Short mmCIF file of C-alpha atoms in Angstrom, two decimals:
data_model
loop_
_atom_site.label_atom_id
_atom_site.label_comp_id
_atom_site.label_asym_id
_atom_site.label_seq_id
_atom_site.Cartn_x
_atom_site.Cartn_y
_atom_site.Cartn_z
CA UNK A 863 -44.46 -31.05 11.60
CA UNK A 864 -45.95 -32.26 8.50
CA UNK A 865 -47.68 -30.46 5.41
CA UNK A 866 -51.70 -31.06 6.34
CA UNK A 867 -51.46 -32.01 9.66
CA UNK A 868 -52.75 -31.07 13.27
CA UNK A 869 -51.33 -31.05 16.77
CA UNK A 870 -52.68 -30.57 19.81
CA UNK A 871 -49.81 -28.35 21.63
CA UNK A 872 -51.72 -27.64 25.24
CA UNK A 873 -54.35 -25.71 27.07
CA UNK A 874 -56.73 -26.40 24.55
CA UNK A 875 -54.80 -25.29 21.32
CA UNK A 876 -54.09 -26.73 18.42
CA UNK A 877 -51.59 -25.53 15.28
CA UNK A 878 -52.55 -26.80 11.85
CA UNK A 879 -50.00 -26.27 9.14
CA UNK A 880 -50.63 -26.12 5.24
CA UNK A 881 -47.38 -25.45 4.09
CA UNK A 882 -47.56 -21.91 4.09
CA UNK A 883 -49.94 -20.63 7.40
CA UNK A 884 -49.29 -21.73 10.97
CA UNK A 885 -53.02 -21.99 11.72
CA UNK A 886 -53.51 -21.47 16.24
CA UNK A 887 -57.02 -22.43 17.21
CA UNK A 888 -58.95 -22.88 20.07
CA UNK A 889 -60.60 -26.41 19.63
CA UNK A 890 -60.28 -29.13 16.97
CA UNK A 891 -63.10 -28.38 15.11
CA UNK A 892 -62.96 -27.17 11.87
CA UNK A 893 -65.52 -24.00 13.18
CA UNK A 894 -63.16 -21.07 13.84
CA UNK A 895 -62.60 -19.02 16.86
CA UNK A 896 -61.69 -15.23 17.22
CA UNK A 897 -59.11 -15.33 20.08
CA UNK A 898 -56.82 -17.28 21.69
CA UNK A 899 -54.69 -16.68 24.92
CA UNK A 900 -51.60 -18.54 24.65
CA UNK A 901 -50.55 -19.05 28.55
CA UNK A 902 -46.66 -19.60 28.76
CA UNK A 903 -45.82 -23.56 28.14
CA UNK A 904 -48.81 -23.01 24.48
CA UNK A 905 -45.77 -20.50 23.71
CA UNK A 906 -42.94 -22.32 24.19
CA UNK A 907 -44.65 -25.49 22.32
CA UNK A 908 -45.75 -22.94 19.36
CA UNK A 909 -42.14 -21.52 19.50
CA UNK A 910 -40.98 -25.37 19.22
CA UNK A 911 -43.00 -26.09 16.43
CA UNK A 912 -41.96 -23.20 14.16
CA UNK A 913 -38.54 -24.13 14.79
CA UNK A 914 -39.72 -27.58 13.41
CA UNK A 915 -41.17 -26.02 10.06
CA UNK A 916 -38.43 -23.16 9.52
CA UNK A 917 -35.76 -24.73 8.17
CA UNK A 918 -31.90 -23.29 9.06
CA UNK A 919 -34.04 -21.15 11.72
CA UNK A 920 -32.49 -23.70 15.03
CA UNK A 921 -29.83 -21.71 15.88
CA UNK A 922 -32.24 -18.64 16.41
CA UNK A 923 -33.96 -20.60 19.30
CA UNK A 924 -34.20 -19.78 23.01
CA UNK A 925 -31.81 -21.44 25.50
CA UNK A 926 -33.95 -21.98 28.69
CA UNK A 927 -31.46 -22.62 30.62
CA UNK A 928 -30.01 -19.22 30.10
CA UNK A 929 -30.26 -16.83 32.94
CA UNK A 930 -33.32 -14.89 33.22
CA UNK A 931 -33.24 -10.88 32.92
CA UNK A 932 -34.35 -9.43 36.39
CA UNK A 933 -36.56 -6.47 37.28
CA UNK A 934 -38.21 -4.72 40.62
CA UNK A 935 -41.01 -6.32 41.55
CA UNK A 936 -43.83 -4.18 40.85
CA UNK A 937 -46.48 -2.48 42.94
CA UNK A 938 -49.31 -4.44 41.58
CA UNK A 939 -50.24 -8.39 41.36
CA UNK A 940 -49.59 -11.03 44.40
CA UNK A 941 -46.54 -12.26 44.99
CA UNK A 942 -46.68 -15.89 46.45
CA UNK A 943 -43.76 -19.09 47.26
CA UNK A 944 -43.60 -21.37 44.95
CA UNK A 945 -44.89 -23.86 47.33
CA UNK A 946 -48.46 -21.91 48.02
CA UNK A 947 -48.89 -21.10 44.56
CA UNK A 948 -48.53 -24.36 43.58
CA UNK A 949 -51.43 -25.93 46.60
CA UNK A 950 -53.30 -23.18 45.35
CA UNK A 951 -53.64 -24.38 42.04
CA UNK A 952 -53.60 -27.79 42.96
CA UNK A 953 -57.09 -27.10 45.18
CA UNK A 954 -58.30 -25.03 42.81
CA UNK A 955 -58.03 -21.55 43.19
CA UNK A 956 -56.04 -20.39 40.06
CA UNK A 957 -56.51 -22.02 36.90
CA UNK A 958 -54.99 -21.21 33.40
CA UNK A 959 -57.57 -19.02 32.55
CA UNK A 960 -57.17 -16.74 35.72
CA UNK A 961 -54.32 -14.61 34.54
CA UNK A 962 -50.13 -15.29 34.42
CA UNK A 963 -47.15 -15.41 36.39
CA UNK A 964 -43.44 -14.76 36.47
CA UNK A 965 -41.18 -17.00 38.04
CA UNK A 966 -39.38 -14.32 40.77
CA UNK A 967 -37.54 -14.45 43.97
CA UNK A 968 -38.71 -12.60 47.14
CA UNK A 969 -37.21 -9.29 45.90
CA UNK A 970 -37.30 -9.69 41.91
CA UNK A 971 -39.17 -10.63 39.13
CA UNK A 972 -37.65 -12.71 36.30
CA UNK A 973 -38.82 -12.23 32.66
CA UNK A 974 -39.48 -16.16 32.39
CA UNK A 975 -43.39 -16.42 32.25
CA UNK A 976 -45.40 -19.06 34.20
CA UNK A 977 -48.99 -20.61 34.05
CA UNK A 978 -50.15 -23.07 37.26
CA UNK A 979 -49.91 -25.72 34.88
CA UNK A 980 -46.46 -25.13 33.66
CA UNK A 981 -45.08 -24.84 37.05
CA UNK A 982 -43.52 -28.37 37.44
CA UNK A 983 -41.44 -27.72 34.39
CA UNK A 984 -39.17 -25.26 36.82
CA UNK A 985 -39.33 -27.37 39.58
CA UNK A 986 -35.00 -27.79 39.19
CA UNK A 987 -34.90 -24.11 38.80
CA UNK A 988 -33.07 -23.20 42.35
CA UNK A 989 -32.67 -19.36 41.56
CA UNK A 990 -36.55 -19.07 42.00
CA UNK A 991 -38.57 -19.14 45.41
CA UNK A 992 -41.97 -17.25 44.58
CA UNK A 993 -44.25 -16.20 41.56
CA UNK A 994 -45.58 -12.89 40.53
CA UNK A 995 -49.06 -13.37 39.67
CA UNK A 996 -51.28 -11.13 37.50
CA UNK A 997 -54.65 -12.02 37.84
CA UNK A 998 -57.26 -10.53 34.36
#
């Protein structure tokens, strides 16, 4: 990324860099915003970025393909197959905005994070078959 100039890097955020700052915001107006909610594929396209502008700091980035570090599923949140969560968003019902997800299997939750939007991006990912869902 270059000294001066802005990228649009998903979900409605863009990353402006000066030199110095790594500037996140919300629209590309020059007006700024208080908060922004990163959902998971706005994090791994900010993570790719500073990569881009840290020189000597590529060997510090994450593998994806690496296995995923497993936990219980817990007692709260909806647990849904891929395949329903996926017509659900694609009628609809979840959007961005509605909360996030770990990828999971029936029995565990992996700590690789999710939006409806990102989902495709795991579609060769065999060791999943659901989503844990957190709604707001």
């Amino acid at each position: 990324m270059k000294i001066g100039e802005k990228r649009h890097i998903g979900d409605g955020v863009y990353v402006e860099y000066d030199g110095y700052h790594v500037v996140l915001k919300a629209n590309s107006s020059d007006i700024p915003t208080d908060t922004i909610h990163l959902d998971a594929g706005v994090q791994i396209a900010l993570r790719n970025i500073l990569v881009e502008i840290l020189p000597g700091k590529q060997e510090e980035t994450i593998d994806e393909s690496e296995s995923p570090k497993w936990k219980p599923l817990p007692d709260y949140g909806d647990l849904f197959a891929i395949k329903d969560f996926m017509r659900s968003y694609e009628s609809g019902y979840f959007t961005n905005y509605d909360g996030h997800g770990f990828l999971a299997t029936s029995e565990q939750m992996s700590d690789i994070g999710v939006s409806p939007s990102t989902m495709r991006e795991h579609a060769d990912r065999k060791e999943f078959t659901h989503v844990m869902w957190f709604n707001k």
